[in-house]
Short mmCIF file of C-alpha atoms in Angstrom, two decimals:
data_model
loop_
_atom_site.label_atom_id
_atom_site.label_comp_id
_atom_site.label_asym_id
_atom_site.label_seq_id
_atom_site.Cartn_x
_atom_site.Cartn_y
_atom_site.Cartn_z
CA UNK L 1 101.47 101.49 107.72
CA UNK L 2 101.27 97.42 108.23
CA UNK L 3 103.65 95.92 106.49
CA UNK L 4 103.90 91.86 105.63
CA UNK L 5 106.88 91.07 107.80
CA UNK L 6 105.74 88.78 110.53
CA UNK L 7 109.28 88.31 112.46
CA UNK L 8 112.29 89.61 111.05
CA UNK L 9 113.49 93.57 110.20
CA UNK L 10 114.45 93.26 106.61
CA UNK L 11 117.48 95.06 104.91
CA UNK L 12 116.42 98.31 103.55
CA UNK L 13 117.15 98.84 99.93
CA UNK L 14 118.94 102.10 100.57
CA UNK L 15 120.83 100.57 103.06
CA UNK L 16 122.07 97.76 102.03
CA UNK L 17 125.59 96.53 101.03
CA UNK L 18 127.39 93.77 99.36
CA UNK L 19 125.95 90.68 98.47
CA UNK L 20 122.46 91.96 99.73
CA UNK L 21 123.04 95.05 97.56
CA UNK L 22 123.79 93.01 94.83
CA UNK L 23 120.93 90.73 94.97
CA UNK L 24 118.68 93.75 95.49
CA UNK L 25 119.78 94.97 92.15
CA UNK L 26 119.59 92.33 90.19
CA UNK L 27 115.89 91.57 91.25
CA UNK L 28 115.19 94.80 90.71
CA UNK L 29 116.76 94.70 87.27
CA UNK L 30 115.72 91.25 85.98
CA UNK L 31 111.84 91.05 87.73
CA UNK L 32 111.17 95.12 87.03
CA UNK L 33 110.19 95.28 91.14
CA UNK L 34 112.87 97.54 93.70
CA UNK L 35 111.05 96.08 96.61
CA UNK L 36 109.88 92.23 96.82
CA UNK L 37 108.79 90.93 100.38
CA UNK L 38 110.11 87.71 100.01
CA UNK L 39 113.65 88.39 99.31
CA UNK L 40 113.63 91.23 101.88
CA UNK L 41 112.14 88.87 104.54
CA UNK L 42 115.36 86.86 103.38
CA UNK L 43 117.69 89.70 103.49
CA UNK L 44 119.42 89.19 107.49
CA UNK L 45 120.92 85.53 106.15
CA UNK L 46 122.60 87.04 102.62
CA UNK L 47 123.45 83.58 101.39
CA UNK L 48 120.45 81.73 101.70
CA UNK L 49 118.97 85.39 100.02
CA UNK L 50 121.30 84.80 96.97
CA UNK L 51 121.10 81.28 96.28
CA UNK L 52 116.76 81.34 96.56
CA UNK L 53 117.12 84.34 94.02
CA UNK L 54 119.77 82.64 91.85
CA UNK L 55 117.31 79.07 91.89
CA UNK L 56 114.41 81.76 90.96
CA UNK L 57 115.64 83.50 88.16
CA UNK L 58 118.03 80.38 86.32
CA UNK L 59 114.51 78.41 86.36
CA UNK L 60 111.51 80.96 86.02
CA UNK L 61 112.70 83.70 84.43
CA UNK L 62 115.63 82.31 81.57
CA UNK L 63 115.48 79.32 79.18
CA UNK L 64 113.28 77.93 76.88
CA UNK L 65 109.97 76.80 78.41
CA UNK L 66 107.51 79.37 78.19
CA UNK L 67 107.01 81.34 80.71
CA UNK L 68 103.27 81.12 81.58
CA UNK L 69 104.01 77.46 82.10
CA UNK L 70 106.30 77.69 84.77
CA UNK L 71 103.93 80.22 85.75
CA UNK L 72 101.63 77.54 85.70
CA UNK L 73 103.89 75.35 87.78
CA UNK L 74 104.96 78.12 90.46
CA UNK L 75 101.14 78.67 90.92
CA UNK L 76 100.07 75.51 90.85
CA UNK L 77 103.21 74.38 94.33
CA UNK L 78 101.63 77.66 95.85
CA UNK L 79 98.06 75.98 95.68
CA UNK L 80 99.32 72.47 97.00
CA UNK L 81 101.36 74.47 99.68
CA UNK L 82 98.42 76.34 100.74
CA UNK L 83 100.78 79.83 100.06
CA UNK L 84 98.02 82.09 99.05
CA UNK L 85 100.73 85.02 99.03
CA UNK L 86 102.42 83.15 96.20
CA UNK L 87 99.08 81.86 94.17
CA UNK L 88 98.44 85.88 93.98
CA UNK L 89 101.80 87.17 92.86
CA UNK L 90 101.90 84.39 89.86
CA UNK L 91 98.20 85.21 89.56
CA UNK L 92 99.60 89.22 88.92
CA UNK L 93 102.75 87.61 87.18
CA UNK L 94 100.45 85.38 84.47
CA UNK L 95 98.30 89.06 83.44
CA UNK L 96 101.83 90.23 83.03
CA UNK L 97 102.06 87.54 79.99
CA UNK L 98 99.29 88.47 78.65
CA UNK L 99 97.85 85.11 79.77
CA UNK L 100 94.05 86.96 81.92
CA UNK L 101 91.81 83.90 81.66
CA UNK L 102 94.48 81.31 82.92
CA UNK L 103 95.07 84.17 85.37
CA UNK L 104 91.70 84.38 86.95
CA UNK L 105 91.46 80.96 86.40
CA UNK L 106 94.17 80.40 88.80
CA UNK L 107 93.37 82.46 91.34
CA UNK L 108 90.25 80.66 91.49
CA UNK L 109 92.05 77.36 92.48
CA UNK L 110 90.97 76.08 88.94
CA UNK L 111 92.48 73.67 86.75
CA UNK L 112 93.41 75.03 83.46
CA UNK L 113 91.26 74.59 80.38
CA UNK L 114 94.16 74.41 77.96
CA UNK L 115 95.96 70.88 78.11
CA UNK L 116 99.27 71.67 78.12
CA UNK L 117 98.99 73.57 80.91
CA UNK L 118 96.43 71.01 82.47
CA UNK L 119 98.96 68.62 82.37
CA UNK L 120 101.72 70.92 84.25
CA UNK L 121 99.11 72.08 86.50
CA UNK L 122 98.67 68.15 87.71
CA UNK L 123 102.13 67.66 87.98
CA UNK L 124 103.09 70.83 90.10
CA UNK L 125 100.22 69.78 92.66
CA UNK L 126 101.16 66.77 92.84
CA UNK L 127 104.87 67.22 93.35
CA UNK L 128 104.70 66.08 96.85
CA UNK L 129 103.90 62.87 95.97
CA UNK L 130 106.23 62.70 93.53
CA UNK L 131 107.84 60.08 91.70
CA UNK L 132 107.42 61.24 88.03
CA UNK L 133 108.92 64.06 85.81
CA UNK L 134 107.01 66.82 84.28
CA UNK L 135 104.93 66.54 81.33
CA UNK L 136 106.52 68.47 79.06
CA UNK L 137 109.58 68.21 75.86
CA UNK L 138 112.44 66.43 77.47
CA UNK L 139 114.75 69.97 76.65
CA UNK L 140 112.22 71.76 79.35
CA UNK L 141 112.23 69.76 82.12
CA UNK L 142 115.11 70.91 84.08
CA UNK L 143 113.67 74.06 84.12
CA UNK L 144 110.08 72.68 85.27
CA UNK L 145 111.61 70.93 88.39
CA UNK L 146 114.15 73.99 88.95
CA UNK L 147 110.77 75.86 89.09
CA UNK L 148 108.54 73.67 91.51
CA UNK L 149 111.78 72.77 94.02
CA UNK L 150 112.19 76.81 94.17
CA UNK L 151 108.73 77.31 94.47
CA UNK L 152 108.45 74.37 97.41
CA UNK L 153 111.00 76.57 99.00
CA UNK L 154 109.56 79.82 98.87
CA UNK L 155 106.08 78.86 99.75
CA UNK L 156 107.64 77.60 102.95
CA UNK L 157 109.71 80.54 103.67
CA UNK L 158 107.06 83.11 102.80
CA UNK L 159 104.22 81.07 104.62
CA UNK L 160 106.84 81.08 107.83
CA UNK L 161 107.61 84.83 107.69
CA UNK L 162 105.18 87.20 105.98
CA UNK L 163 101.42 87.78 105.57
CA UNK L 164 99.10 85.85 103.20
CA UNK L 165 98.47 89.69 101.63
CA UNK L 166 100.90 90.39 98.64
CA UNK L 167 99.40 93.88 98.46
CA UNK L 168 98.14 95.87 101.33
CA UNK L 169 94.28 94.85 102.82
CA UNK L 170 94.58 92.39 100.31
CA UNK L 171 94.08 94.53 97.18
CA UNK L 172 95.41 91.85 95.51
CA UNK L 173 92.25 90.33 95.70
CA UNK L 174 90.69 92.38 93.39
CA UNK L 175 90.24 91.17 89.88
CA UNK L 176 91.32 94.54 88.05
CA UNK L 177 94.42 95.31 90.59
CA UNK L 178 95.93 91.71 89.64
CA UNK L 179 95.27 92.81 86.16
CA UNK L 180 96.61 96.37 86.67
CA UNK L 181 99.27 94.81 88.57
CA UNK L 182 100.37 92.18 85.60
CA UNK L 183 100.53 95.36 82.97
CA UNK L 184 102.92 97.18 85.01
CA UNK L 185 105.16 94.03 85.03
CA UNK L 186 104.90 93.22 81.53
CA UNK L 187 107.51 94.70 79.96
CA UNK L 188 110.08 92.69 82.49
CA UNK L 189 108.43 89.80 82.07
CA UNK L 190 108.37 89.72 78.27
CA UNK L 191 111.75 90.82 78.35
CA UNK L 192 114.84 87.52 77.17
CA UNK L 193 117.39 87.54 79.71
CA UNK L 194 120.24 85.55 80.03
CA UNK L 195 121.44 82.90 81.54
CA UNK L 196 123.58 81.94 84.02
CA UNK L 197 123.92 85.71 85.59
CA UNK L 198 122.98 85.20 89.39
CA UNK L 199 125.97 82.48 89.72
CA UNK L 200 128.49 85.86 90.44
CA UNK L 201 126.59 85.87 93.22
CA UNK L 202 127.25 83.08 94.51
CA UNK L 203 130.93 83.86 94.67
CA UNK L 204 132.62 82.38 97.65
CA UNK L 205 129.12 79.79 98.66
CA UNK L 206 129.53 76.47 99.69
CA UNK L 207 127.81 73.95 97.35
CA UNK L 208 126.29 70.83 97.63
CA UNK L 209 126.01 68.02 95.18
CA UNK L 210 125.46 69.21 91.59
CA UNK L 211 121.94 68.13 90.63
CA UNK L 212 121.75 65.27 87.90
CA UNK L 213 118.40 66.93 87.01
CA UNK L 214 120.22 69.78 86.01
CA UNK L 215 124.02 68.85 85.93
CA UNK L 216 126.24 71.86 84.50
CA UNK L 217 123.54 74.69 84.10
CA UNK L 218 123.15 77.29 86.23
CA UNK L 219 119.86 76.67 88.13
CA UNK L 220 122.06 73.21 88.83
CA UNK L 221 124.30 75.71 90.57
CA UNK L 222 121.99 78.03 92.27
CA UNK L 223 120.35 74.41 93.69
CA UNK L 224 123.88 73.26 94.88
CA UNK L 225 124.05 76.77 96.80
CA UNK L 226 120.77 76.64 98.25
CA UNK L 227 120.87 72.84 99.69
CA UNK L 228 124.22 73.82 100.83
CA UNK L 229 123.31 77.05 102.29
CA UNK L 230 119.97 75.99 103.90
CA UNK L 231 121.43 72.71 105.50
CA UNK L 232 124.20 75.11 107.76
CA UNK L 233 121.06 76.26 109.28
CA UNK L 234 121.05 72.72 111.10
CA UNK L 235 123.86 74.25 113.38
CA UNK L 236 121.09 75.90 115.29
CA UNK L 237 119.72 72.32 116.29
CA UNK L 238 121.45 69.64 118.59
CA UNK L 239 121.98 66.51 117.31
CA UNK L 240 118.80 64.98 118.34
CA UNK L 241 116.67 67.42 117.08
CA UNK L 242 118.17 67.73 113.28
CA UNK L 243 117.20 63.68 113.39
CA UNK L 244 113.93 63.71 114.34
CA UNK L 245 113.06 66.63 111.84
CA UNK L 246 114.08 64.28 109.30
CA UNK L 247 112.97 61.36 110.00
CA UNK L 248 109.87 62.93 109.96
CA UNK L 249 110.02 64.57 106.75
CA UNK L 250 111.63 60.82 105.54
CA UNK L 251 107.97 59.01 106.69
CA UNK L 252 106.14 62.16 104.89
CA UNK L 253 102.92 61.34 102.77
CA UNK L 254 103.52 64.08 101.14
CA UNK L 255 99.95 65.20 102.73
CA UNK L 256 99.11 68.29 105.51
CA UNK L 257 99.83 67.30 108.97
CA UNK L 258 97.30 66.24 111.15
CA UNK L 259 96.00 68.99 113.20
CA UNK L 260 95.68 67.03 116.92
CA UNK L 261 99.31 65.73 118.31
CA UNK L 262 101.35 66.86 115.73
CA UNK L 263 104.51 67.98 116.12
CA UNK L 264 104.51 66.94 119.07
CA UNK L 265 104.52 63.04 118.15
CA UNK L 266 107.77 63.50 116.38
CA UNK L 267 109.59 65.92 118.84
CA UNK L 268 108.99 63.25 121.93
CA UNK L 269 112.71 62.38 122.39
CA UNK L 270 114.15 66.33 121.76
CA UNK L 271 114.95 67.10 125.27
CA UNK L 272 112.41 70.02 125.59
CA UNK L 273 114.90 72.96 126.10
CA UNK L 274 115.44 72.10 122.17
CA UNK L 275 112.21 71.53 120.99
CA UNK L 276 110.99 75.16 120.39
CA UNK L 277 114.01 75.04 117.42
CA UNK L 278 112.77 71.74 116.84
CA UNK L 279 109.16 72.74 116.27
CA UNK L 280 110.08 75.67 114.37
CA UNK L 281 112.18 73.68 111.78
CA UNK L 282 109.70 70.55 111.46
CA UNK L 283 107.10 73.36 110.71
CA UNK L 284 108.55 74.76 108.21
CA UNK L 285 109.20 71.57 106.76
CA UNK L 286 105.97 70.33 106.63
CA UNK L 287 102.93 73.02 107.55
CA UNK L 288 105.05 76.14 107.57
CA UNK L 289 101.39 78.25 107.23
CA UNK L 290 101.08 77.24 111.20
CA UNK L 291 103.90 78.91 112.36
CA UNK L 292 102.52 81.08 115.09
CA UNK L 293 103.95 84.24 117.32
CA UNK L 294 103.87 81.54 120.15
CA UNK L 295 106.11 79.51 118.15
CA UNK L 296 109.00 82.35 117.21
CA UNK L 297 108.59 83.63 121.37
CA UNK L 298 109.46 80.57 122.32
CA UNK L 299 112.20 80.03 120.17
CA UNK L 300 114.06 83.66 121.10
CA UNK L 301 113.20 82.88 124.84
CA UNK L 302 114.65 79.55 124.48
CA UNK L 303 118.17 81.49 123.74
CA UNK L 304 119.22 79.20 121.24
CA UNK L 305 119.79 81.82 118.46
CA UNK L 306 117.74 84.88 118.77
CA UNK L 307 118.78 87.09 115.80
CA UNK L 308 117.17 87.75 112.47
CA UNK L 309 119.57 85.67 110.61
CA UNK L 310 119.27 82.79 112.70
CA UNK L 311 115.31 82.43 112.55
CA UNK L 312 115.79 82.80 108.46
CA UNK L 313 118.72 80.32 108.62
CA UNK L 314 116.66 77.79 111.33
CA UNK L 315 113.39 77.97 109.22
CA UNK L 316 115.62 77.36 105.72
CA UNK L 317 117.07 74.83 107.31
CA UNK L 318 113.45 72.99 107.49
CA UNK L 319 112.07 74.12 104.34
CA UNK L 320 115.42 72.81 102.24
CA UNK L 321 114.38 69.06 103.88
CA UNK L 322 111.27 68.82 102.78
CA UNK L 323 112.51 70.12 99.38
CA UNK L 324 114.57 67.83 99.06
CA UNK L 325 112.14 65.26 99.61
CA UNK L 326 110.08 66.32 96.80
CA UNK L 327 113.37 66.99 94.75
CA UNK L 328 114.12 62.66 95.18
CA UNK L 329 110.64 61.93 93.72
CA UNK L 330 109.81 64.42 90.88
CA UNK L 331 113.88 64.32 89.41
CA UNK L 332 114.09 60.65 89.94
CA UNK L 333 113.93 59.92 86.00
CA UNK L 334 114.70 63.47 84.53
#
């Protein structure tokens, strides 16, 4: 049976141990779902696996803001990322509120009839520009940002490593499957958790800086573990190539890439043993939906890091840069 994993052997669920098998459970717990491709794709590199989950649930799935509006927002990154696997699963997730017409509504690329979540819509797509804070009660809006800067990550590492098809030959398509879909999850979704539950997982991560966005709550921490975890993957690049990745992602419009010249503009001065890393990174960084086969084969021939873990760690590594990118313009006055 085709499954969505494009480049790396995940970590069963039966099989797995430790942090992974902590992580597993947790999900499985807290999102009502044993078996979710994107932390499974993330499963060889079991720190960067904990701290995306920990950023996931201390933003989207705990606090106070409603949840169809960070629905809202997590959908509305996906669209601007161009991460149809993600527009469908919050497409699924938003029936599972109860919330059909904004649903469908969504997956039709739409902007939201209701204003409120007009207004977040606006903001999440346009969270690449940055440069303002979301629309929303002051109390909320650490949990908006947590939300879109998890989301920019997600949609970078799930463009980069699975299939655009959440379900399998894109059932997910249909109408009544995301609605069938969103009843099944209901109950989880509906369900009050609390916070501040993924940081055990954490135990023993390095951290970064403590976001002033969030200072002192948990998604602050899960953030602090994810730059922090993420960024080690720049050991896989030499010196010259970790600076021209961000550089480039510095001089970023926040826009797609052109299609003719690019990367290869940016990469000029990577000697060109390094620039299949390179490439890789500044991909998913910036267009991680044009990540090809070529692109991983040339990487693993290259020898510079051939396992599992390192292609999860070198593409994290390129995603966290253009996150935080987005993270200095949208948290500037939070």
């Amino acid at each position: 049976m085709p499954t969505p994993y494009r480049y790396v052997t995940p970590v069963p669920v039966e099989a797995a141990t430790g942090r992974v098998a902590e992580v597993y459970h947790q999900i499985a717990r807290d999102f009502g779902m044993t078996r979710m491709p994107l932390f499974l794709t993330l499963s060889p590199a079991p720190d960067v696996l904990a701290a995306t989950w920990a950023l996931l649930r201390e933003s989207l799935l705990v606090g106070e803001a409603p949840r169809a509006a960070k629905e809202v927002v997590a959908a509305g990154v996906s669209l601007a990322n161009e991460c149809p696997f993600c527009v469908d699963a919050h497409t699924m997730l938003l029936h599972a509120t109860g919330e059909h017409r904004l649903a469908e509504t969504l997956a039709r690329g739409e902007r939201p009839p209701d204003p409120e979540h007009a207004r977040l819509f606006d903001w999440a797509t346009g969270t690449t520009g940055g440069g303002r804070t979301p629309p929303c009660p002051p109390e909320q809006a650490a949990e908006h940002i947590g939300t879109a800067l998890a989301f920019h990550f997600i949609n970078r590492m799930v463009s980069s490593l699975l299939t655009a098809d959440l379900l399998p030959a894109g059932l997910q398509r249909s109408r009544l499957v995301r609605r069938l879909g969103g009843g099944a999850l209901s109950r989880a979704v509906r369900r009050r958790l609390p916070r501040g539950e993924a940081l055990p997982l954490l135990r023993g991560l390095p951290a970064y800086r403590d976001p002033g966005w969030a200072a002192g709550a948990p998604m602050g921490a899960a953030f602090a573990a994810l730059l922090a975890c993420a960024g080690e993957g720049a050991a896989l690049l030499d010196d010259e190539a970790v600076e021209a990745v961000l550089e480039a992602v510095a001089v970023w419009d926040g826009g797609h890439p052109p299609l003719s010249g690019w990367p290869a503009g940016p990469l000029a001065d990577v000697a060109p043993a390094r620039r299949p890393a390179a490439r890789l990174a500044l991909l998913a960084a910036l267009a991680p939906y044009r990540v090809t086969d070529a692109d991983v084969a040339a990487w693993r021939e290259a020898g510079r890091g051939r396992s599992d873990a390192d292609l999860v760690r070198l593409l994290a590594f390129g995603a966290i840069s253009a996150v935080e990118r987005v993270e200095a313009g949208v948290a500037a006055r939070a």
